[in-house]
Short mmCIF file of C-alpha atoms in Angstrom, two decimals:
data_model
loop_
_atom_site.label_atom_id
_atom_site.label_comp_id
_atom_site.label_asym_id
_atom_site.label_seq_id
_atom_site.Cartn_x
_atom_site.Cartn_y
_atom_site.Cartn_z
CA MET A 1 -1.25 6.19 -30.28
CA SER A 2 1.19 6.46 -27.36
CA ASP A 3 2.95 3.50 -25.80
CA PRO A 4 0.18 1.86 -23.72
CA THR A 5 2.55 1.32 -20.80
CA ARG A 6 3.08 5.10 -20.52
CA MET A 7 -0.63 5.95 -20.49
CA THR A 8 -2.73 6.56 -17.42
CA ALA A 9 -5.48 4.10 -16.54
CA ALA A 10 -8.07 6.76 -17.37
CA ALA A 11 -6.50 7.32 -20.80
CA LEU A 12 -6.35 3.58 -21.42
CA ALA A 13 -10.04 3.31 -20.50
CA ASP A 14 -10.87 6.05 -23.01
CA ALA A 15 -8.79 4.35 -25.72
CA LEU A 16 -10.61 1.08 -25.08
CA ALA A 17 -14.01 2.77 -25.23
CA SER A 18 -13.16 4.51 -28.51
CA GLY A 19 -11.72 1.36 -30.06
CA ASP A 20 -8.26 2.87 -30.51
CA LEU A 21 -6.77 0.07 -28.41
CA SER A 22 -7.85 -3.41 -27.41
CA SER A 23 -7.37 -4.90 -23.99
CA GLU A 24 -5.23 -7.62 -25.53
CA GLN A 25 -2.89 -4.97 -27.00
CA ILE A 26 -2.65 -3.15 -23.68
CA THR A 27 -2.13 -6.31 -21.65
CA ARG A 28 0.48 -7.69 -24.06
CA ALA A 29 2.38 -4.39 -23.97
CA HIS A 30 2.59 -4.55 -20.19
CA LEU A 31 3.65 -8.20 -20.25
CA ASP A 32 6.42 -7.25 -22.70
CA ARG A 33 7.48 -4.46 -20.36
CA ILE A 34 7.56 -6.90 -17.44
CA GLU A 35 9.74 -9.28 -19.44
CA GLY A 36 12.07 -6.44 -20.33
CA VAL A 37 12.69 -4.83 -16.95
CA ASP A 38 11.39 -6.85 -14.03
CA GLU A 39 14.46 -9.05 -13.77
CA GLN A 40 16.20 -5.89 -12.56
CA VAL A 41 13.36 -4.37 -10.52
CA GLY A 42 12.09 -7.60 -8.94
CA ALA A 43 8.58 -6.29 -8.40
CA TYR A 44 6.61 -9.40 -9.42
CA LEU A 45 6.62 -12.72 -7.59
CA HIS A 46 4.27 -14.39 -10.08
CA VAL A 47 3.38 -13.28 -13.62
CA ALA A 48 0.05 -14.60 -14.90
CA GLY A 49 0.52 -13.87 -18.58
CA GLU A 50 -1.74 -16.52 -20.08
CA SER A 51 -4.70 -15.88 -17.81
CA ALA A 52 -4.30 -12.10 -18.16
CA LEU A 53 -4.40 -12.35 -21.96
CA ALA A 54 -7.37 -14.70 -21.80
CA GLU A 55 -9.29 -12.21 -19.67
CA ALA A 56 -8.26 -9.38 -21.99
CA ARG A 57 -9.61 -11.26 -25.02
CA ALA A 58 -12.84 -11.99 -23.17
CA VAL A 59 -13.29 -8.30 -22.39
CA ASP A 60 -12.62 -7.39 -26.03
CA GLU A 61 -15.23 -9.88 -27.17
CA ARG A 62 -17.82 -8.51 -24.73
CA ARG A 63 -17.09 -4.96 -25.88
CA ALA A 64 -17.41 -5.99 -29.53
CA LYS A 65 -20.86 -7.42 -28.73
CA GLY A 66 -21.92 -4.08 -27.29
CA GLU A 67 -22.20 -5.26 -23.70
CA SER A 68 -22.23 -2.67 -20.94
CA LEU A 69 -18.83 -2.73 -19.25
CA HIS A 70 -17.17 -1.03 -16.32
CA ARG A 71 -15.08 1.98 -17.30
CA LEU A 72 -11.87 0.16 -16.31
CA ALA A 73 -12.79 -3.11 -18.06
CA GLY A 74 -9.75 -4.24 -20.02
CA VAL A 75 -7.23 -2.12 -18.07
CA PRO A 76 -4.70 -4.56 -16.51
CA ILE A 77 -3.72 -4.55 -12.85
CA ALA A 78 -1.16 -6.09 -10.48
CA VAL A 79 -2.23 -7.55 -7.13
CA LYS A 80 -0.21 -7.55 -3.91
CA ASP A 81 0.66 -11.11 -2.95
CA VAL A 82 -1.21 -10.86 0.34
CA MET A 83 -4.58 -11.21 -1.43
CA THR A 84 -5.83 -14.69 -2.24
CA THR A 85 -6.22 -15.51 -5.93
CA THR A 86 -7.59 -18.72 -7.42
CA GLY A 87 -5.23 -20.20 -9.97
CA ILE A 88 -2.32 -17.92 -9.02
CA PRO A 89 0.03 -18.67 -6.08
CA THR A 90 -0.40 -16.55 -2.96
CA THR A 91 2.58 -16.54 -0.61
CA ALA A 92 2.46 -13.28 1.39
CA GLY A 93 6.18 -13.10 0.63
CA SER A 94 6.86 -16.08 2.92
CA LYS A 95 8.46 -19.49 2.46
CA ILE A 96 5.83 -20.95 4.75
CA LEU A 97 3.25 -20.49 1.95
CA GLU A 98 5.55 -21.23 -0.98
CA GLY A 99 3.55 -22.63 -3.90
CA TRP A 100 0.16 -22.33 -2.17
CA ILE A 101 -2.72 -21.78 -4.62
CA PRO A 102 -5.84 -20.63 -2.76
CA PRO A 103 -9.25 -22.22 -3.39
CA TYR A 104 -10.99 -18.82 -3.34
CA ASP A 105 -10.53 -15.18 -4.31
CA ALA A 106 -10.32 -12.28 -1.90
CA THR A 107 -13.36 -10.02 -2.23
CA VAL A 108 -11.15 -7.29 -3.72
CA VAL A 109 -9.92 -9.74 -6.36
CA SER A 110 -13.49 -10.89 -7.08
CA ARG A 111 -14.49 -7.26 -7.67
CA LEU A 112 -11.53 -6.66 -9.97
CA LYS A 113 -12.47 -9.71 -12.01
CA ALA A 114 -16.15 -8.75 -12.10
CA ALA A 115 -15.15 -5.32 -13.44
CA GLY A 116 -13.03 -6.98 -16.15
CA LEU A 117 -9.51 -5.98 -15.11
CA PRO A 118 -6.95 -8.56 -16.32
CA ILE A 119 -4.60 -9.55 -13.49
CA LEU A 120 -0.99 -9.34 -14.67
CA GLY A 121 0.43 -11.09 -11.61
CA LYS A 122 1.25 -10.85 -7.91
CA THR A 123 3.65 -8.28 -6.48
CA ASN A 124 6.50 -8.75 -4.05
CA MET A 125 6.19 -7.66 -0.42
CA ASP A 126 7.80 -7.86 2.98
CA GLU A 127 6.94 -11.22 4.50
CA PHE A 128 3.38 -11.10 5.89
CA ALA A 129 3.53 -7.32 5.31
CA MET A 130 6.09 -6.91 8.09
CA GLY A 131 8.53 -4.25 6.97
CA SER A 132 8.99 -0.83 5.44
CA SER A 133 11.46 -1.64 2.67
CA THR A 134 10.58 -4.92 0.91
CA GLU A 135 13.94 -6.19 2.12
CA HIS A 136 12.16 -8.85 4.21
CA SER A 137 10.57 -10.84 1.39
CA ALA A 138 11.60 -14.49 1.37
CA TYR A 139 11.92 -14.26 -2.42
CA GLY A 140 14.40 -11.44 -2.85
CA LEU A 141 14.52 -7.66 -3.02
CA THR A 142 12.35 -5.30 -4.97
CA ARG A 143 14.32 -2.28 -6.18
CA ASN A 144 13.26 1.35 -6.50
CA PRO A 145 13.02 2.29 -10.20
CA TRP A 146 14.54 5.70 -9.40
CA ASP A 147 17.72 4.07 -8.07
CA LEU A 148 18.21 0.31 -8.09
CA GLU A 149 20.37 0.50 -4.98
CA ARG A 150 17.50 1.92 -2.91
CA ILE A 151 14.36 0.53 -1.33
CA PRO A 152 10.91 0.97 -2.94
CA GLY A 153 9.21 1.23 0.44
CA GLY A 154 7.27 -1.47 2.18
CA SER A 155 5.57 -3.65 2.81
CA GLY A 156 4.00 -2.99 -0.59
CA GLY A 157 7.20 -2.12 -2.43
CA GLY A 158 6.31 -4.49 -5.23
CA SER A 159 3.03 -2.72 -5.99
CA SER A 160 4.59 0.75 -5.89
CA ALA A 161 7.50 -0.40 -8.06
CA VAL A 162 5.35 -1.95 -10.82
CA VAL A 163 3.44 1.32 -11.10
CA ALA A 164 6.57 3.49 -11.00
CA SER A 165 8.43 1.33 -13.53
CA TRP A 166 5.51 1.30 -16.00
CA GLN A 167 4.89 -2.44 -15.54
CA ALA A 168 1.23 -1.92 -14.60
CA PRO A 169 -1.06 1.11 -14.69
CA LEU A 170 -2.78 0.04 -11.46
CA ALA A 171 -2.00 -2.11 -8.44
CA THR A 172 -3.58 -3.10 -5.17
CA GLY A 173 -1.90 -2.73 -1.81
CA THR A 174 -2.56 -3.15 1.89
CA ASP A 175 -1.75 -0.63 4.60
CA THR A 176 -1.29 -1.64 8.25
CA GLY A 177 0.97 1.21 9.32
CA GLY A 178 1.74 2.95 6.05
CA SER A 179 2.44 0.11 3.61
CA ILE A 180 0.58 1.78 0.74
CA ARG A 181 1.44 5.40 1.46
CA GLN A 182 5.14 5.11 2.33
CA PRO A 183 6.01 3.11 -0.84
CA ALA A 184 4.07 5.66 -2.90
CA ALA A 185 6.09 8.46 -1.30
CA VAL A 186 9.50 7.01 -2.13
CA THR A 187 8.61 5.94 -5.70
CA GLY A 188 6.76 9.06 -6.87
CA SER A 189 3.38 7.35 -7.19
CA VAL A 190 -0.04 7.73 -5.53
CA GLY A 191 -1.38 5.44 -2.82
CA VAL A 192 -4.49 5.53 -0.65
CA LYS A 193 -5.41 3.82 2.60
CA PRO A 194 -9.22 3.98 2.67
CA THR A 195 -11.27 4.33 5.84
CA TYR A 196 -10.91 1.16 7.92
CA GLY A 197 -13.79 -1.07 6.83
CA GLY A 198 -14.33 0.84 3.59
CA VAL A 199 -12.72 -1.93 1.50
CA SER A 200 -13.28 -5.59 2.35
CA ARG A 201 -10.52 -7.47 4.14
CA TYR A 202 -12.00 -10.89 3.27
CA GLY A 203 -9.26 -12.93 1.62
CA LEU A 204 -6.41 -10.74 2.87
CA ILE A 205 -3.84 -12.79 4.76
CA ALA A 206 -4.09 -11.02 8.09
CA MET A 207 -1.25 -9.48 10.02
CA ALA A 208 -3.04 -7.13 12.43
CA SER A 209 -6.79 -7.39 11.95
CA SER A 210 -7.72 -4.07 13.56
CA LEU A 211 -5.19 -2.18 11.41
CA ASP A 212 -4.95 -3.92 8.00
CA GLN A 213 -6.70 -2.13 5.14
CA ALA A 214 -6.63 -2.80 1.39
CA GLY A 215 -6.35 0.15 -0.96
CA PRO A 216 -5.41 1.35 -4.46
CA CYS A 217 -2.03 2.29 -5.99
CA ALA A 218 -1.60 4.21 -9.25
CA ARG A 219 0.33 7.01 -10.95
CA THR A 220 -2.34 9.73 -10.76
CA VAL A 221 -5.01 10.77 -8.29
CA LEU A 222 -7.84 10.11 -10.78
CA ASP A 223 -6.54 6.62 -11.60
CA THR A 224 -6.36 5.86 -7.88
CA ALA A 225 -9.95 7.07 -7.44
CA LEU A 226 -11.18 4.89 -10.30
CA LEU A 227 -9.59 1.81 -8.71
CA HIS A 228 -10.80 2.78 -5.23
CA GLU A 229 -14.37 2.85 -6.59
CA VAL A 230 -14.01 -0.72 -7.90
CA MET A 231 -12.48 -2.08 -4.69
CA ALA A 232 -14.70 -0.39 -2.11
CA GLY A 233 -18.14 -1.19 -0.75
CA HIS A 234 -19.86 -3.28 1.89
CA ASP A 235 -19.03 -6.99 2.05
CA PRO A 236 -21.13 -9.33 4.23
CA LEU A 237 -18.18 -11.74 4.30
CA ASP A 238 -16.17 -9.21 6.32
CA SER A 239 -17.51 -8.46 9.81
CA THR A 240 -15.57 -5.18 9.91
CA SER A 241 -16.97 -3.93 6.59
CA ILE A 242 -18.92 -0.66 6.80
CA ASP A 243 -22.46 -0.86 5.42
CA GLN A 244 -22.56 2.64 3.93
CA PRO A 245 -22.37 4.03 0.40
CA VAL A 246 -18.89 4.53 -1.03
CA PRO A 247 -17.97 8.24 -1.06
CA ASP A 248 -17.87 9.79 -4.55
CA VAL A 249 -14.11 9.58 -4.87
CA VAL A 250 -14.09 9.80 -8.68
CA GLY A 251 -16.26 12.91 -8.70
CA ALA A 252 -14.03 14.49 -6.06
CA ALA A 253 -10.90 13.79 -8.12
CA GLN A 254 -12.52 15.33 -11.18
CA ARG A 255 -13.67 18.47 -9.33
CA ALA A 256 -10.30 19.14 -7.68
CA ASP A 257 -11.63 22.31 -6.03
CA VAL A 258 -10.18 23.26 -2.63
CA ALA A 259 -11.48 26.83 -2.54
CA GLY A 260 -12.64 27.53 1.02
CA MET A 261 -11.35 24.24 2.43
CA LYS A 262 -9.42 24.32 5.69
CA VAL A 263 -6.17 22.39 5.55
CA GLY A 264 -4.59 21.58 8.91
CA ILE A 265 -0.83 21.17 9.25
CA VAL A 266 -0.16 18.73 12.09
CA ARG A 267 2.48 20.39 14.25
CA GLU A 268 3.82 17.08 15.60
CA LEU A 269 4.26 15.59 12.09
CA THR A 270 6.49 18.25 10.58
CA GLY A 271 9.80 19.90 11.36
CA GLU A 272 12.10 18.04 13.76
CA GLY A 273 12.76 14.47 12.69
CA PHE A 274 11.90 15.16 9.04
CA SER A 275 14.60 15.62 6.43
CA PRO A 276 15.01 19.25 5.32
CA LEU A 277 14.84 17.92 1.75
CA VAL A 278 11.39 16.41 2.37
CA GLN A 279 10.21 19.37 4.46
CA ALA A 280 11.04 21.83 1.69
CA ARG A 281 8.88 19.98 -0.85
CA PHE A 282 6.07 19.76 1.72
CA ASP A 283 6.15 23.51 2.38
CA GLU A 284 6.01 24.22 -1.34
CA SER A 285 3.01 21.92 -1.73
CA VAL A 286 1.16 23.66 1.09
CA GLN A 287 1.73 26.97 -0.69
CA HIS A 288 0.24 25.46 -3.88
CA LEU A 289 -2.92 24.63 -1.92
CA VAL A 290 -3.06 28.17 -0.57
CA ASP A 291 -2.72 29.49 -4.13
CA ALA A 292 -5.63 27.22 -5.10
CA GLY A 293 -7.86 28.85 -2.50
CA ALA A 294 -7.41 26.68 0.58
CA GLU A 295 -7.04 28.13 4.06
CA VAL A 296 -4.15 26.70 6.09
CA VAL A 297 -4.33 26.34 9.86
CA GLU A 298 -2.00 24.67 12.34
CA VAL A 299 -3.39 21.93 14.57
CA SER A 300 -1.84 20.07 17.47
CA MET A 301 -2.27 16.33 18.08
CA PRO A 302 -0.16 15.82 21.22
CA ASN A 303 -0.78 12.08 21.53
CA VAL A 304 0.56 11.14 18.09
CA VAL A 305 4.06 11.25 19.60
CA HIS A 306 3.05 7.98 21.32
CA ALA A 307 1.67 6.38 18.14
CA LEU A 308 4.84 4.47 17.27
CA GLY A 309 5.04 2.86 20.71
CA ALA A 310 1.35 1.95 20.76
CA TYR A 311 1.48 0.56 17.23
CA TYR A 312 4.47 -1.67 17.95
CA LEU A 313 2.56 -3.29 20.80
CA ILE A 314 -0.84 -3.63 19.12
CA MET A 315 0.43 -4.79 15.72
CA PRO A 316 2.78 -7.59 16.90
CA SER A 317 0.20 -8.75 19.45
CA GLU A 318 -2.40 -9.22 16.74
CA ALA A 319 0.20 -10.65 14.36
CA SER A 320 1.28 -13.30 16.88
CA SER A 321 -2.35 -14.36 17.17
CA ASN A 322 -3.05 -14.33 13.42
CA LEU A 323 0.11 -16.20 12.47
CA ALA A 324 -0.64 -19.00 14.92
CA ARG A 325 -2.71 -20.56 12.12
CA PHE A 326 0.49 -21.46 10.26
CA ASP A 327 1.01 -24.61 12.29
CA ALA A 328 2.13 -27.08 9.55
CA MET A 329 -0.99 -29.13 10.17
CA ARG A 330 -3.51 -27.69 7.70
CA TYR A 331 -1.59 -26.06 4.83
CA GLY A 332 1.75 -24.54 4.02
CA LEU A 333 5.27 -25.71 4.72
CA ARG A 334 5.78 -28.84 6.84
CA VAL A 335 9.22 -30.07 7.88
CA GLY A 336 10.32 -32.41 10.63
CA PRO A 337 13.02 -31.76 13.22
CA GLU A 338 16.39 -33.21 12.36
CA GLY A 339 17.34 -36.46 14.04
CA VAL A 340 13.83 -37.28 15.29
CA ASP A 341 12.30 -40.44 13.82
CA ALA A 342 8.76 -40.03 15.13
CA PRO A 343 8.32 -36.34 15.95
CA SER A 344 5.31 -35.05 17.82
CA ALA A 345 2.93 -32.50 16.33
CA GLU A 346 4.53 -29.82 18.51
CA GLN A 347 8.00 -30.69 17.22
CA VAL A 348 6.85 -30.56 13.58
CA MET A 349 5.12 -27.27 14.24
CA ALA A 350 8.21 -25.75 15.84
CA ALA A 351 10.52 -26.96 13.06
CA SER A 352 8.18 -25.78 10.31
CA ARG A 353 7.69 -22.32 11.77
CA ASP A 354 11.43 -21.97 12.35
CA ALA A 355 12.15 -22.91 8.72
CA GLY A 356 9.23 -21.02 7.18
CA PHE A 357 9.30 -17.67 8.99
CA GLY A 358 11.97 -15.02 8.46
CA ASP A 359 13.76 -13.06 11.17
CA GLU A 360 11.45 -10.02 11.11
CA VAL A 361 8.34 -12.20 11.43
CA LYS A 362 9.89 -14.12 14.30
CA ARG A 363 10.86 -10.86 16.01
CA ARG A 364 7.29 -9.55 15.89
CA ILE A 365 5.72 -12.85 16.95
CA ILE A 366 7.99 -12.98 20.00
CA LEU A 367 7.27 -9.36 20.89
CA GLY A 368 3.52 -9.81 20.46
CA THR A 369 3.36 -13.05 22.39
CA TYR A 370 5.20 -11.42 25.27
CA ALA A 371 2.86 -8.41 25.23
CA LEU A 372 -0.15 -10.73 25.43
CA SER A 373 1.25 -13.03 28.09
CA SER A 374 -0.25 -13.44 31.53
CA GLY A 375 0.73 -10.58 33.81
CA TYR A 376 1.74 -8.27 30.95
CA TYR A 377 -1.48 -7.97 28.91
CA ASP A 378 -2.86 -4.94 30.77
CA ALA A 379 0.52 -3.26 31.14
CA TYR A 380 1.38 -3.50 27.44
CA TYR A 381 -1.45 -4.38 25.03
CA GLY A 382 -4.15 -2.86 27.22
CA SER A 383 -2.22 0.37 27.74
CA ALA A 384 -1.48 0.63 24.02
CA GLN A 385 -5.19 0.41 23.26
CA LYS A 386 -5.84 3.30 25.66
CA VAL A 387 -3.25 5.38 23.83
CA ARG A 388 -4.98 4.44 20.58
CA ARG A 389 -8.19 5.93 21.93
CA LEU A 390 -6.38 9.16 22.81
CA ILE A 391 -5.00 9.40 19.28
CA ALA A 392 -8.47 8.89 17.82
CA ASP A 393 -9.71 11.71 20.08
CA ASP A 394 -6.86 13.92 18.80
CA PHE A 395 -8.07 13.33 15.25
CA ALA A 396 -11.67 14.11 16.19
CA ARG A 397 -10.65 17.45 17.72
CA ALA A 398 -8.38 18.29 14.80
CA PHE A 399 -11.18 17.68 12.30
CA GLU A 400 -13.36 20.15 14.17
CA THR A 401 -10.83 22.77 13.06
CA ALA A 402 -9.77 21.50 9.64
CA ASP A 403 -11.43 19.62 6.76
CA VAL A 404 -8.25 17.63 6.10
CA LEU A 405 -4.88 17.24 7.78
CA VAL A 406 -1.54 17.22 5.97
CA SER A 407 2.06 16.21 6.64
CA PRO A 408 5.04 14.74 4.81
CA THR A 409 4.34 11.04 4.19
CA ALA A 410 7.76 9.79 5.25
CA PRO A 411 10.58 11.59 7.08
CA THR A 412 13.18 10.80 4.39
CA THR A 413 13.47 9.82 0.77
CA ALA A 414 14.31 6.21 -0.15
CA PHE A 415 17.30 4.86 1.75
CA ARG A 416 19.88 2.38 0.46
CA PHE A 417 19.51 -1.36 0.92
CA GLY A 418 20.96 -2.54 4.21
CA GLU A 419 21.20 0.97 5.60
CA LYS A 420 18.81 0.24 8.47
CA SER A 421 19.00 -3.54 8.66
CA ASP A 422 20.96 -3.55 11.92
CA ASP A 423 18.66 -1.02 13.59
CA PRO A 424 15.00 -2.15 13.49
CA MET A 425 13.89 0.92 15.45
CA ALA A 426 15.33 3.23 12.79
CA MET A 427 13.29 1.29 10.23
CA TYR A 428 10.16 1.52 12.36
CA ARG A 429 10.53 5.30 12.75
CA GLY A 430 10.08 5.65 9.01
CA ASP A 431 6.34 5.10 9.57
CA ILE A 432 5.98 7.83 12.18
CA ALA A 433 3.68 9.97 10.02
CA THR A 434 1.55 7.16 8.59
CA ILE A 435 0.83 5.00 11.67
CA PRO A 436 -1.60 7.42 13.40
CA ALA A 437 -4.18 7.03 10.61
CA ASN A 438 -4.21 3.24 11.02
CA LEU A 439 -4.63 3.49 14.79
CA ALA A 440 -7.60 5.84 14.34
CA GLY A 441 -9.07 4.11 11.26
CA VAL A 442 -9.14 7.32 9.18
CA PRO A 443 -8.28 7.43 5.46
CA GLY A 444 -5.00 8.73 4.10
CA MET A 445 -3.37 9.47 0.74
CA SER A 446 0.20 9.98 -0.37
CA LEU A 447 1.00 11.74 -3.63
CA PRO A 448 4.30 13.09 -4.98
CA SER A 449 5.37 16.52 -3.73
CA GLY A 450 8.42 16.72 -5.99
CA LEU A 451 12.06 15.73 -6.03
CA ALA A 452 14.23 16.39 -3.02
CA GLU A 453 17.74 17.73 -3.53
CA ASP A 454 19.04 14.16 -3.69
CA GLY A 455 17.02 13.67 -6.87
CA LEU A 456 14.55 11.24 -5.25
CA PRO A 457 10.77 11.62 -4.79
CA ALA A 458 9.18 12.96 -1.63
CA GLY A 459 5.58 12.35 -0.57
CA PHE A 460 2.76 14.60 0.62
CA GLN A 461 0.18 13.01 2.96
CA VAL A 462 -3.48 14.02 3.22
CA LEU A 463 -5.72 12.66 6.02
CA ALA A 464 -9.51 12.96 6.28
CA PRO A 465 -12.25 11.94 8.72
CA ALA A 466 -13.65 8.40 8.55
CA MET A 467 -15.86 7.85 5.48
CA ALA A 468 -14.79 11.21 4.05
CA ASP A 469 -12.35 9.57 1.63
CA ASP A 470 -13.57 11.88 -1.11
CA ARG A 471 -11.81 14.81 0.60
CA LEU A 472 -8.48 13.08 0.00
CA TYR A 473 -9.15 13.06 -3.73
CA THR A 474 -10.36 16.66 -3.83
CA VAL A 475 -7.18 17.92 -2.18
CA GLY A 476 -4.88 15.43 -3.92
CA ALA A 477 -6.19 16.25 -7.38
CA ALA A 478 -6.00 20.01 -6.80
CA LEU A 479 -2.41 19.73 -5.62
CA GLU A 480 -1.48 17.32 -8.41
CA GLN A 481 -2.79 19.70 -11.08
CA ARG A 482 -0.63 22.55 -9.83
CA LEU A 483 2.46 20.40 -9.33
CA VAL A 484 2.23 18.75 -12.76
CA SER A 485 1.84 22.21 -14.29
CA ALA A 486 4.92 23.42 -12.40
CA TRP A 487 6.94 20.34 -13.40
CA GLY A 488 5.82 20.40 -17.02
CA GLY A 489 4.55 16.81 -16.79
CA HIS A 490 4.16 13.91 -14.38
CA LEU A 491 6.98 13.43 -11.89
CA LEU A 492 7.59 9.85 -13.07
CA GLU A 493 8.41 11.18 -16.52
CA GLN A 494 11.52 12.65 -14.88
CA ALA A 495 12.64 9.28 -13.52
CA PRO A 496 16.03 8.14 -14.88
CA GLU A 497 15.03 5.39 -17.32
CA LEU A 498 18.63 4.20 -17.41
CA ALA A 499 18.25 3.15 -13.79
CA ILE A 500 16.04 0.29 -14.92
CA THR A 501 17.75 -0.61 -18.18
CA LYS A 502 21.45 -0.45 -17.41
CA GLY A 503 23.02 -3.81 -17.95
CA ALA A 504 20.03 -5.10 -19.87
#
């Protein structure tokens, strides 16, 4: 039997069903891997070894008794630290929630537990999901397993890094402007942002409520579909949850047939502004889809050029409102102002928020509060919402022509730490291709398109109409099959293992 940490989730599920492996063996192997490499990668904030092994043993006992179990029961998973978990700290990567242990599980976490997936731990992230590099975590950097001097994407760099460094076969993420898809692109993994409302947001620590969406991260399209199926579905605890059946994402991934499908290349999301290295891998991937029987058409979405501006008004506005709850009165960090013997509630609140929030969070709160202030609301936030409507209309027209839309996921491969720290706008532009899907609420996937000439992974993005998430998996699986055949194996098998063991 192969090393369990190098097996896909689907293969692990088959090994569990056949009795070739136990969940305890699989979980222990991943915990050993975490102990061996995560000090260098920095992908986990909290490792829940004892509870993960306890759940694994419980699943093994239920299987031995002949109980009916979910296909993924016993396959371990990592959870982004923005999802509440009973018994395991939840910090959202921020000092203001340091040590907080929630009294309830997020709905996604409840569904993972009900399906019998042992939770290995919580993954690192940019503070309150604000960032594209996981450089803005209050607890240190997460490093890209392909090159420890480069970013793993963000805000969900921890989740992408655990998958790419073989520390978990599956992970959960959240995507507000690309925080699942962009990390997948730069680490050579697969990530999906489902249709807005397709996966419950109950128990997610909110940044921008009209944009945030939980989704799956894995190494293959089928594994991602299997996790998507567990996570998705209507939740009465979430007022934005869609009360419709979950699309057959697993069946779509298994069919992988794009014959006759129309694939639309978005003119505004290719070419200028995208690295030639990334563009070359994208063009090759499009040709693979053509060879598989798809028809390629070009579509124009003229308003997506305004997506970045609209997003960076809507998102900080909603973030400033959501983060107002961290007031030092109810939970979280509480410090008093220096030199004040009997501080007022306002003074404690100001001192606590100053000490607990990082620079990027403060920047976005200030920007959002200004955009919502009297006299500016209509000019900024209101206008941005009108642009959002225009972008949604662009998508609607494009999907009249094409079944799915495609683009590179990110304009470049992973950049070095600190490279964009002094230029926030350069960092923000890294999400230029992913943000439109969040503004319109449509689903999106990123999967590897190959290695650019710098030896780092590039990502291929697929977008589909709302509640047509299954189309992502049809196209993604068809492309993955051809690429893996061309590469002679999964892209991550080409990753330089020495990058995560040097100095060990």
